mmCIF file of C-alpha atoms in Angstrom:
data_model
loop_
_atom_site.group_PDB
_atom_site.id
_atom_site.type_symbol
_atom_site.label_atom_id
_atom_site.label_comp_id
_atom_site.label_asym_id
_atom_site.label_seq_id
_atom_site.Cartn_x
_atom_site.Cartn_y
_atom_site.Cartn_z
ATOM 1 C CA MET A 1 43.024 92.429 113.121
ATOM 2 C CA ASN A 2 40.057 94.343 114.528
ATOM 3 C CA VAL A 3 38.810 97.893 114.137
ATOM 4 C CA ASP A 4 35.971 98.666 116.532
ATOM 5 C CA GLY A 5 35.548 94.931 117.015
ATOM 6 C CA LYS A 6 35.250 94.222 113.291
ATOM 7 C CA PRO A 7 37.850 92.024 111.523
ATOM 8 C CA THR A 8 39.564 94.281 108.999
ATOM 9 C CA ARG A 9 42.321 94.038 106.422
ATOM 10 C CA THR A 10 44.198 96.962 104.930
ATOM 11 C CA ILE A 11 43.113 96.295 101.325
ATOM 12 C CA TRP A 12 40.268 94.356 99.711
ATOM 13 C CA PRO A 13 38.249 94.194 96.458
ATOM 14 C CA ALA A 14 35.167 96.390 96.677
ATOM 15 C CA ALA A 15 31.661 94.969 96.576
ATOM 16 C CA ASP A 16 31.070 96.516 93.153
ATOM 17 C CA GLY A 17 33.588 94.092 91.615
ATOM 18 C CA GLN A 18 35.261 96.955 89.764
ATOM 19 C CA SER A 19 37.383 98.743 92.328
ATOM 20 C CA VAL A 20 39.583 98.261 95.397
ATOM 21 C CA GLU A 21 39.144 99.689 98.885
ATOM 22 C CA ILE A 22 41.905 100.614 101.313
ATOM 23 C CA ILE A 23 42.289 102.214 104.714
ATOM 24 C CA ASP A 24 43.534 105.747 104.018
ATOM 25 C CA GLN A 25 46.457 105.747 106.428
ATOM 26 C CA THR A 26 47.150 109.451 105.951
ATOM 27 C CA LYS A 27 43.988 110.131 107.974
ATOM 28 C CA LEU A 28 44.981 108.010 110.981
ATOM 29 C CA PRO A 29 44.939 108.100 113.964
ATOM 30 C CA HIS A 30 42.290 110.797 114.278
ATOM 31 C CA ARG A 31 40.026 109.659 111.444
ATOM 32 C CA PHE A 32 39.270 106.199 110.079
ATOM 33 C CA GLU A 33 38.398 106.562 106.410
ATOM 34 C CA ILE A 34 38.129 104.167 103.483
ATOM 35 C CA ALA A 35 39.466 105.246 100.080
ATOM 36 C CA THR A 36 38.435 103.681 96.770
ATOM 37 C CA LEU A 37 40.900 102.900 93.960
ATOM 38 C CA ARG A 38 39.120 102.834 90.615
ATOM 39 C CA ASN A 39 42.043 102.737 88.191
ATOM 40 C CA VAL A 40 45.798 102.308 88.019
ATOM 41 C CA ASP A 41 46.319 106.049 88.518
ATOM 42 C CA ASP A 42 44.518 105.797 91.862
ATOM 43 C CA ALA A 43 46.671 102.829 92.866
ATOM 44 C CA ALA A 44 49.887 104.629 91.936
ATOM 45 C CA HIS A 45 48.790 107.712 93.867
ATOM 46 C CA ALA A 46 47.891 105.618 96.928
ATOM 47 C CA ILE A 47 51.401 104.148 96.988
ATOM 48 C CA LYS A 48 53.292 107.365 96.255
ATOM 49 C CA ALA A 49 51.269 109.562 98.616
ATOM 50 C CA MET A 50 51.400 106.866 101.319
ATOM 51 C CA LEU A 51 47.694 106.217 101.682
ATOM 52 C CA VAL A 52 49.161 102.713 101.833
ATOM 53 C CA ARG A 53 52.680 102.109 103.107
ATOM 54 C CA GLY A 54 54.858 99.306 104.371
ATOM 55 C CA ALA A 55 56.672 97.013 101.950
ATOM 56 C CA PRO A 56 54.172 94.104 101.974
ATOM 57 C CA LEU A 57 51.134 96.353 101.560
ATOM 58 C CA ILE A 58 52.840 98.323 98.790
ATOM 59 C CA GLY A 59 53.351 95.044 96.931
ATOM 60 C CA ALA A 60 49.730 94.012 97.459
ATOM 61 C CA THR A 61 48.493 97.385 96.254
ATOM 62 C CA ALA A 62 50.671 97.135 93.157
ATOM 63 C CA ALA A 63 49.147 93.733 92.408
ATOM 64 C CA TYR A 64 45.656 95.212 92.603
ATOM 65 C CA GLY A 65 46.922 98.136 90.525
ATOM 66 C CA LEU A 66 47.784 95.719 87.722
ATOM 67 C CA TRP A 67 44.250 94.342 87.899
ATOM 68 C CA LEU A 68 42.771 97.833 87.626
ATOM 69 C CA ALA A 69 45.068 98.520 84.678
ATOM 70 C CA MET A 70 44.111 95.303 82.904
ATOM 71 C CA ARG A 71 40.442 96.161 83.298
ATOM 72 C CA GLY A 72 41.092 99.316 81.290
ATOM 73 C CA ASP A 73 43.774 98.215 78.816
ATOM 74 C CA PRO A 74 44.815 94.536 78.816
ATOM 75 C CA SER A 75 47.130 94.898 75.810
ATOM 76 C CA ASP A 76 50.874 94.280 75.979
ATOM 77 C CA ALA A 77 51.412 98.024 75.846
ATOM 78 C CA GLY A 78 48.908 98.476 78.686
ATOM 79 C CA LEU A 79 50.719 95.919 80.834
ATOM 80 C CA THR A 80 54.095 97.559 80.235
ATOM 81 C CA LYS A 81 52.719 101.018 80.951
ATOM 82 C CA ALA A 82 51.079 99.897 84.198
ATOM 83 C CA TYR A 83 54.232 98.091 85.332
ATOM 84 C CA ASP A 84 56.384 101.166 84.724
ATOM 85 C CA GLN A 85 53.914 103.564 86.322
ATOM 86 C CA LEU A 86 53.569 101.516 89.501
ATOM 87 C CA PHE A 87 57.278 100.700 89.715
ATOM 88 C CA ALA A 88 58.158 104.409 89.693
ATOM 89 C CA THR A 89 56.113 105.185 92.815
ATOM 90 C CA ARG A 90 58.520 104.055 95.577
ATOM 91 C CA PRO A 91 62.169 103.111 94.909
ATOM 92 C CA THR A 92 63.201 101.447 98.184
ATOM 93 C CA ALA A 93 60.645 98.774 99.103
ATOM 94 C CA VAL A 94 61.585 95.635 97.162
ATOM 95 C CA ASN A 95 58.121 94.067 97.513
ATOM 96 C CA LEU A 96 56.915 96.530 94.903
ATOM 97 C CA ARG A 97 59.241 95.099 92.273
ATOM 98 C CA TRP A 98 58.590 91.550 93.465
ATOM 99 C CA ALA A 99 54.810 91.891 93.073
ATOM 100 C CA LEU A 100 55.081 93.624 89.706
ATOM 101 C CA ASP A 101 57.560 91.070 88.366
ATOM 102 C CA ARG A 102 55.291 88.263 89.499
ATOM 103 C CA GLY A 103 52.311 89.951 87.910
ATOM 104 C CA ARG A 104 54.042 90.566 84.604
ATOM 105 C CA ALA A 105 55.375 87.008 84.435
ATOM 106 C CA THR A 106 51.895 85.641 85.119
ATOM 107 C CA LEU A 107 49.969 87.905 82.758
ATOM 108 C CA ALA A 108 52.296 88.314 79.788
ATOM 109 C CA PRO A 109 51.798 84.762 78.394
ATOM 110 C CA LEU A 110 47.998 85.114 78.515
ATOM 111 C CA ALA A 111 45.717 86.451 75.837
ATOM 112 C CA PRO A 112 44.667 90.038 76.643
ATOM 113 C CA ALA A 113 41.057 88.947 77.194
ATOM 114 C CA GLU A 114 42.194 86.642 80.027
ATOM 115 C CA ARG A 115 44.432 89.087 81.836
ATOM 116 C CA ALA A 116 41.993 91.030 83.991
ATOM 117 C CA ASP A 117 40.463 87.964 85.658
ATOM 118 C CA ARG A 118 43.883 86.422 86.274
ATOM 119 C CA ALA A 119 45.270 89.688 87.636
ATOM 120 C CA LEU A 120 42.458 89.824 90.188
ATOM 121 C CA SER A 121 42.972 86.241 91.314
ATOM 122 C CA LEU A 122 46.726 86.874 91.571
ATOM 123 C CA ALA A 123 46.197 89.960 93.736
ATOM 124 C CA VAL A 124 43.958 87.937 96.066
ATOM 125 C CA GLU A 125 46.619 85.180 96.182
ATOM 126 C CA ILE A 126 49.351 87.671 97.075
ATOM 127 C CA CYS A 127 47.227 89.139 99.864
ATOM 128 C CA ASP A 128 46.314 85.757 101.333
ATOM 129 C CA GLU A 129 49.937 84.641 101.139
ATOM 130 C CA ASP A 130 50.994 87.780 103.010
ATOM 131 C CA VAL A 131 48.574 87.063 105.846
ATOM 132 C CA GLY A 132 49.914 83.512 106.186
ATOM 133 C CA ILE A 133 53.528 84.663 106.048
ATOM 134 C CA ASN A 134 53.014 87.290 108.738
ATOM 135 C CA HIS A 135 51.249 84.875 111.054
ATOM 136 C CA ALA A 136 54.169 82.450 110.664
ATOM 137 C CA ILE A 137 56.662 85.251 111.412
ATOM 138 C CA GLY A 138 54.758 85.897 114.618
ATOM 139 C CA GLN A 139 54.896 82.239 115.558
ATOM 140 C CA ALA A 140 58.671 82.191 115.075
ATOM 141 C CA ALA A 141 59.317 85.342 117.108
ATOM 142 C CA LEU A 142 56.826 84.361 119.798
ATOM 143 C CA ALA A 143 59.456 81.937 121.073
ATOM 144 C CA VAL A 144 61.762 84.912 121.759
ATOM 145 C CA ILE A 145 59.080 86.628 123.842
ATOM 146 C CA GLN A 146 58.261 83.410 125.679
ATOM 147 C CA GLU A 147 61.920 82.897 126.577
ATOM 148 C CA ILE A 148 62.213 86.403 127.983
ATOM 149 C CA ALA A 149 58.880 86.094 129.809
ATOM 150 C CA ALA A 150 60.170 82.987 131.583
ATOM 151 C CA THR A 151 62.843 85.133 133.262
ATOM 152 C CA LYS A 152 60.353 87.678 134.602
ATOM 153 C CA THR A 153 58.991 87.645 138.145
ATOM 154 C CA ASN A 154 55.716 88.805 139.677
ATOM 155 C CA GLY A 155 53.994 89.042 136.325
ATOM 156 C CA ALA A 156 56.291 91.753 134.981
ATOM 157 C CA PRO A 157 55.773 92.352 131.271
ATOM 158 C CA VAL A 158 58.232 91.798 128.468
ATOM 159 C CA ASN A 159 59.236 95.283 127.330
ATOM 160 C CA ILE A 160 59.496 95.540 123.544
ATOM 161 C CA LEU A 161 60.665 98.567 121.582
ATOM 162 C CA THR A 162 59.461 99.198 118.032
ATOM 163 C CA HIS A 163 60.363 101.727 115.379
ATOM 164 C CA CYS A 164 58.109 103.043 112.627
ATOM 165 C CA ASN A 165 55.076 100.886 111.845
ATOM 166 C CA ALA A 166 55.685 97.246 111.017
ATOM 167 C CA GLY A 167 52.167 96.412 112.129
ATOM 168 C CA TRP A 168 49.146 95.109 110.318
ATOM 169 C CA LEU A 169 48.735 98.510 108.681
ATOM 170 C CA ALA A 170 52.055 97.910 106.892
ATOM 171 C CA THR A 171 50.892 94.537 105.602
ATOM 172 C CA VAL A 172 47.585 92.945 104.631
ATOM 173 C CA ASP A 173 47.069 91.633 108.189
ATOM 174 C CA TRP A 174 48.977 90.714 111.399
ATOM 175 C CA GLY A 175 52.033 92.823 110.607
ATOM 176 C CA THR A 176 55.633 91.693 110.802
ATOM 177 C CA ALA A 177 57.222 93.110 113.964
ATOM 178 C CA THR A 178 53.832 93.323 115.669
ATOM 179 C CA SER A 179 52.723 89.803 114.805
ATOM 180 C CA PRO A 180 54.601 88.195 117.729
ATOM 181 C CA ILE A 181 53.384 90.998 119.997
ATOM 182 C CA TYR A 182 49.737 90.369 119.126
ATOM 183 C CA GLN A 183 50.171 86.622 119.433
ATOM 184 C CA ALA A 184 51.875 86.942 122.824
ATOM 185 C CA HIS A 185 49.185 89.314 124.086
ATOM 186 C CA ASP A 186 46.400 87.057 122.835
ATOM 187 C CA ALA A 187 48.080 84.090 124.546
ATOM 188 C CA GLY A 188 48.037 85.909 127.889
ATOM 189 C CA ILE A 189 51.758 86.725 128.049
ATOM 190 C CA PRO A 190 52.219 90.173 129.655
ATOM 191 C CA VAL A 191 53.833 92.528 127.144
ATOM 192 C CA HIS A 192 54.438 96.252 127.033
ATOM 193 C CA VAL A 193 55.511 98.134 123.915
ATOM 194 C CA TRP A 194 57.619 101.285 123.733
ATOM 195 C CA VAL A 195 56.376 103.027 120.569
ATOM 196 C CA ASP A 196 58.825 105.391 118.857
ATOM 197 C CA GLU A 197 57.162 108.475 117.398
ATOM 198 C CA THR A 198 59.125 107.870 114.168
ATOM 199 C CA ARG A 199 59.598 111.291 112.678
ATOM 200 C CA PRO A 200 59.142 112.699 110.168
ATOM 201 C CA ARG A 201 55.780 111.079 109.322
ATOM 202 C CA ASN A 202 55.142 109.870 112.883
ATOM 203 C CA GLN A 203 54.146 106.335 111.863
ATOM 204 C CA GLY A 204 54.753 105.152 115.413
ATOM 205 C CA PHE A 205 52.381 107.650 116.985
ATOM 206 C CA ASN A 206 49.880 107.698 114.125
ATOM 207 C CA LEU A 207 49.763 104.012 113.215
ATOM 208 C CA THR A 208 51.463 101.648 115.679
ATOM 209 C CA ALA A 209 49.947 103.291 118.748
ATOM 210 C CA TRP A 210 46.522 103.324 117.057
ATOM 211 C CA GLU A 211 46.816 99.613 116.276
ATOM 212 C CA LEU A 212 47.925 98.635 119.768
ATOM 213 C CA LEU A 213 45.257 100.814 121.371
ATOM 214 C CA ASN A 214 42.536 99.173 119.274
ATOM 215 C CA HIS A 215 43.795 95.690 120.134
ATOM 216 C CA GLY A 216 44.227 96.424 123.832
ATOM 217 C CA VAL A 217 48.004 95.922 123.975
ATOM 218 C CA PRO A 218 49.702 97.925 126.775
ATOM 219 C CA HIS A 219 52.054 100.500 125.283
ATOM 220 C CA THR A 220 53.717 103.853 125.874
ATOM 221 C CA VAL A 221 54.582 106.384 123.184
ATOM 222 C CA ILE A 222 58.054 107.933 123.334
ATOM 223 C CA VAL A 223 60.117 110.377 121.317
ATOM 224 C CA ASP A 224 62.606 108.847 118.909
ATOM 225 C CA ASN A 225 65.635 109.816 120.986
ATOM 226 C CA ALA A 226 64.407 108.099 124.187
ATOM 227 C CA GLY A 227 65.153 104.521 123.114
ATOM 228 C CA GLY A 228 68.846 104.533 124.004
ATOM 229 C CA HIS A 229 68.134 105.957 127.456
ATOM 230 C CA LEU A 230 65.552 103.257 128.139
ATOM 231 C CA MET A 231 67.992 100.554 127.045
ATOM 232 C CA GLN A 232 70.714 101.940 129.318
ATOM 233 C CA HIS A 233 68.350 101.634 132.274
ATOM 234 C CA GLY A 234 67.229 98.081 131.557
ATOM 235 C CA GLN A 235 63.743 99.056 130.438
ATOM 236 C CA VAL A 236 63.902 97.357 127.030
ATOM 237 C CA ASP A 237 64.104 93.557 126.814
ATOM 238 C CA VAL A 238 64.067 93.212 123.036
ATOM 239 C CA VAL A 239 63.719 95.315 119.883
ATOM 240 C CA PHE A 240 61.485 94.175 117.010
ATOM 241 C CA VAL A 241 61.513 96.140 113.762
ATOM 242 C CA GLY A 242 60.436 95.483 110.199
ATOM 243 C CA THR A 243 62.257 96.113 106.942
ATOM 244 C CA ASP A 244 61.579 97.402 103.459
ATOM 245 C CA ARG A 245 64.502 95.538 101.928
ATOM 246 C CA THR A 246 67.000 92.991 103.277
ATOM 247 C CA THR A 247 70.125 92.115 101.332
ATOM 248 C CA ALA A 248 71.339 88.608 100.569
ATOM 249 C CA ASP A 249 74.034 89.184 103.203
ATOM 250 C CA GLY A 250 71.627 90.310 105.938
ATOM 251 C CA ASP A 251 71.867 94.110 105.855
ATOM 252 C CA VAL A 252 68.500 95.696 106.639
ATOM 253 C CA CYS A 253 66.972 98.815 105.097
ATOM 254 C CA ASN A 254 64.173 100.282 107.190
ATOM 255 C CA LYS A 255 62.639 103.591 108.225
ATOM 256 C CA ILE A 256 65.186 106.307 109.005
ATOM 257 C CA GLY A 257 66.359 105.979 112.621
ATOM 258 C CA THR A 258 66.438 102.179 112.699
ATOM 259 C CA TYR A 259 70.235 102.200 112.462
ATOM 260 C CA LEU A 260 70.506 104.343 115.590
ATOM 261 C CA LYS A 261 68.240 101.961 117.511
ATOM 262 C CA ALA A 262 70.433 99.058 116.426
ATOM 263 C CA LEU A 263 73.560 100.847 117.648
ATOM 264 C CA ALA A 264 71.974 101.558 121.026
ATOM 265 C CA ALA A 265 70.766 97.966 121.328
ATOM 266 C CA HIS A 266 74.232 96.652 120.453
ATOM 267 C CA ASP A 267 75.888 98.886 123.063
ATOM 268 C CA ASN A 268 73.455 97.725 125.765
ATOM 269 C CA ASP A 269 73.295 94.017 124.883
ATOM 270 C CA VAL A 270 69.610 94.252 123.941
ATOM 271 C CA PRO A 271 68.545 91.682 121.319
ATOM 272 C CA PHE A 272 67.666 93.362 118.017
ATOM 273 C CA TYR A 273 65.434 91.294 115.708
ATOM 274 C CA VAL A 274 64.222 92.166 112.235
ATOM 275 C CA CYS A 275 60.928 90.590 111.178
ATOM 276 C CA LEU A 276 60.642 90.130 107.437
ATOM 277 C CA PRO A 277 58.556 88.225 104.908
ATOM 278 C CA SER A 278 60.740 86.504 102.337
ATOM 279 C CA PRO A 279 59.537 88.714 99.439
ATOM 280 C CA THR A 280 61.361 91.538 101.254
ATOM 281 C CA ILE A 281 64.726 89.841 100.671
ATOM 282 C CA ASP A 282 66.567 91.242 97.664
ATOM 283 C CA TRP A 283 68.789 88.379 96.532
ATOM 284 C CA THR A 284 70.461 90.637 93.946
ATOM 285 C CA VAL A 285 71.930 93.042 96.518
ATOM 286 C CA HIS A 286 74.751 92.312 98.987
ATOM 287 C CA ASP A 287 76.011 95.631 100.406
ATOM 288 C CA GLY A 288 72.981 97.547 101.611
ATOM 289 C CA VAL A 289 74.780 100.802 102.363
ATOM 290 C CA LYS A 290 76.256 101.038 98.880
ATOM 291 C CA GLU A 291 73.584 99.379 96.747
ATOM 292 C CA ILE A 292 70.113 100.153 98.115
ATOM 293 C CA PRO A 293 68.591 103.391 96.742
ATOM 294 C CA ILE A 294 67.361 105.599 99.572
ATOM 295 C CA GLU A 295 64.186 107.495 98.834
ATOM 296 C CA GLU A 296 64.415 111.236 99.430
ATOM 297 C CA ARG A 297 60.912 112.464 100.205
ATOM 298 C CA ASP A 298 59.371 115.919 100.240
ATOM 299 C CA ALA A 299 60.876 118.412 102.683
ATOM 300 C CA ASP A 300 57.377 119.329 103.899
ATOM 301 C CA GLU A 301 57.281 116.033 105.806
ATOM 302 C CA VAL A 302 60.139 117.387 107.935
ATOM 303 C CA THR A 303 59.123 121.025 108.208
ATOM 304 C CA HIS A 304 55.445 120.434 108.944
ATOM 305 C CA ILE A 305 53.550 118.248 111.372
ATOM 306 C CA SER A 306 49.837 117.535 111.714
ATOM 307 C CA GLY A 307 47.662 116.765 114.700
ATOM 308 C CA LEU A 308 44.474 117.659 116.546
ATOM 309 C CA ASP A 309 44.128 121.306 117.496
ATOM 310 C CA ALA A 310 42.254 122.572 120.533
ATOM 311 C CA ALA A 311 39.003 122.594 118.579
ATOM 312 C CA GLY A 312 39.388 118.927 117.609
ATOM 313 C CA ASN A 313 40.324 119.648 114.005
ATOM 314 C CA VAL A 314 43.267 118.061 112.207
ATOM 315 C CA SER A 315 45.672 120.860 111.276
ATOM 316 C CA SER A 316 49.175 121.130 109.889
ATOM 317 C CA ILE A 317 51.748 123.512 111.332
ATOM 318 C CA GLN A 318 55.233 124.558 110.300
ATOM 319 C CA ILE A 319 58.011 123.868 112.812
ATOM 320 C CA PRO A 320 61.317 125.440 111.624
ATOM 321 C CA PRO A 321 61.713 129.037 110.469
ATOM 322 C CA THR A 322 60.591 129.891 106.963
ATOM 323 C CA GLY A 323 63.525 129.605 104.587
ATOM 324 C CA SER A 324 65.444 126.879 106.419
ATOM 325 C CA PRO A 325 66.057 124.009 103.958
ATOM 326 C CA ALA A 326 65.223 120.457 105.020
ATOM 327 C CA ALA A 327 66.569 117.048 103.971
ATOM 328 C CA ASN A 328 64.331 114.003 104.174
ATOM 329 C CA PRO A 329 66.043 110.641 103.584
ATOM 330 C CA ALA A 330 63.244 108.182 104.291
ATOM 331 C CA PHE A 331 65.325 105.086 105.128
ATOM 332 C CA ASP A 332 68.669 103.999 106.515
ATOM 333 C CA VAL A 333 70.600 100.733 106.405
ATOM 334 C CA THR A 334 71.509 98.701 109.482
ATOM 335 C CA PRO A 335 74.546 96.503 108.789
ATOM 336 C CA ALA A 336 74.012 92.824 109.481
ATOM 337 C CA ARG A 337 76.581 92.820 112.302
ATOM 338 C CA TYR A 338 74.119 94.734 114.503
ATOM 339 C CA VAL A 339 71.194 92.368 113.882
ATOM 340 C CA THR A 340 70.663 89.571 116.422
ATOM 341 C CA GLY A 341 68.482 87.566 114.064
ATOM 342 C CA LEU A 342 66.255 87.720 111.009
ATOM 343 C CA VAL A 343 62.744 86.433 111.683
ATOM 344 C CA THR A 344 61.090 84.949 108.595
ATOM 345 C CA GLU A 345 58.098 82.752 107.896
ATOM 346 C CA ARG A 346 60.510 79.797 107.881
ATOM 347 C CA GLY A 347 62.057 80.581 111.235
ATOM 348 C CA ILE A 348 64.869 82.682 112.688
ATOM 349 C CA CYS A 349 68.341 82.790 111.182
ATOM 350 C CA GLU A 350 71.580 84.671 111.636
ATOM 351 C CA ALA A 351 71.834 87.892 109.669
ATOM 352 C CA ASN A 352 74.295 86.715 107.068
ATOM 353 C CA ALA A 353 74.407 84.934 103.728
ATOM 354 C CA ALA A 354 74.820 81.502 105.320
ATOM 355 C CA GLY A 355 71.835 81.984 107.617
ATOM 356 C CA LEU A 356 69.560 83.119 104.810
ATOM 357 C CA LYS A 357 70.752 80.381 102.501
ATOM 358 C CA GLU A 358 69.979 77.760 105.148
ATOM 359 C CA LEU A 359 66.351 78.921 105.335
ATOM 360 C CA PHE A 360 65.980 79.675 101.622
ATOM 361 C CA PRO A 361 68.275 77.274 99.755
ATOM 362 C CA GLU A 362 66.367 77.896 96.542
ATOM 363 C CA ASN A 363 67.421 81.554 96.537
ATOM 364 C CA GLY A 364 70.589 81.856 98.576
ATOM 365 C CA GLN A 365 73.603 82.976 96.595
#
């Protein structure tokens, strides 16, 4: 996608051939800054502190983290240490484990002297694969938008509601839930996006709105609790969200608040689609509510909020009274029964074991 008219990805090898550059997403939307990762500690910090976020991008960053680690210590002990360090950064997004497992399986049989070069080529492969997967997801879900658009009159737009950021900032490029939106917009189909603020880190306001604004997609930002009201009044045609982990039976783990959007969509007969690259499917898990670990993040994300002050400076302020404790579960699980369809790079399927197995017979249990 474009930033100020320039094609940009979220992560790339630096020109010095020794480091990795990323968009520091903690600075958006008010500042666009590039951060440099020079070693595996930098990569682990970028994932944990959410300079990068979104399951696919976390996996890509972990792959580059293995390369940075192998540049410093390509021994078996170095590989194990890097794997463990990166794996410990975020417990919920399954792409992290997927990328690390793939990296370890690829590098372990090689002689230590060969590992750094192969780790770099693998990281590039994973990133390029992610771009292709996300474009294909957009192609599959574009048919949903086209079908709804055909029912509209007088050029009325298709109204799409999103939650959190499943855009290109959550991936290497294109995004998952935003990929069909960008493709529809670029094809001249009128679309309008309702962008949830997505507390507590405000990824909707800070990231999704910034993306859509830069690409010229019509959108309106709303508070998290407005979605149900809009659905009741016929102002939402379809919901597209992403996911950090999908079970083999079709349950979906995504940013906290997704479950409530699914309930509102179900009550108002609004289609609710989850857009996911296949590496996000955890074939080892079946009951998402019981089996997926939910990351509990720092209470400061709930008690404090940042934004531009009157002088144009980015400042952080405290919202609740001092001394009030805060809980911060970062994700929730939407049971498969509330999901209209799972949108993958191989097409759309029902959110159940049979649907996933039909698209991915090599993995379906």
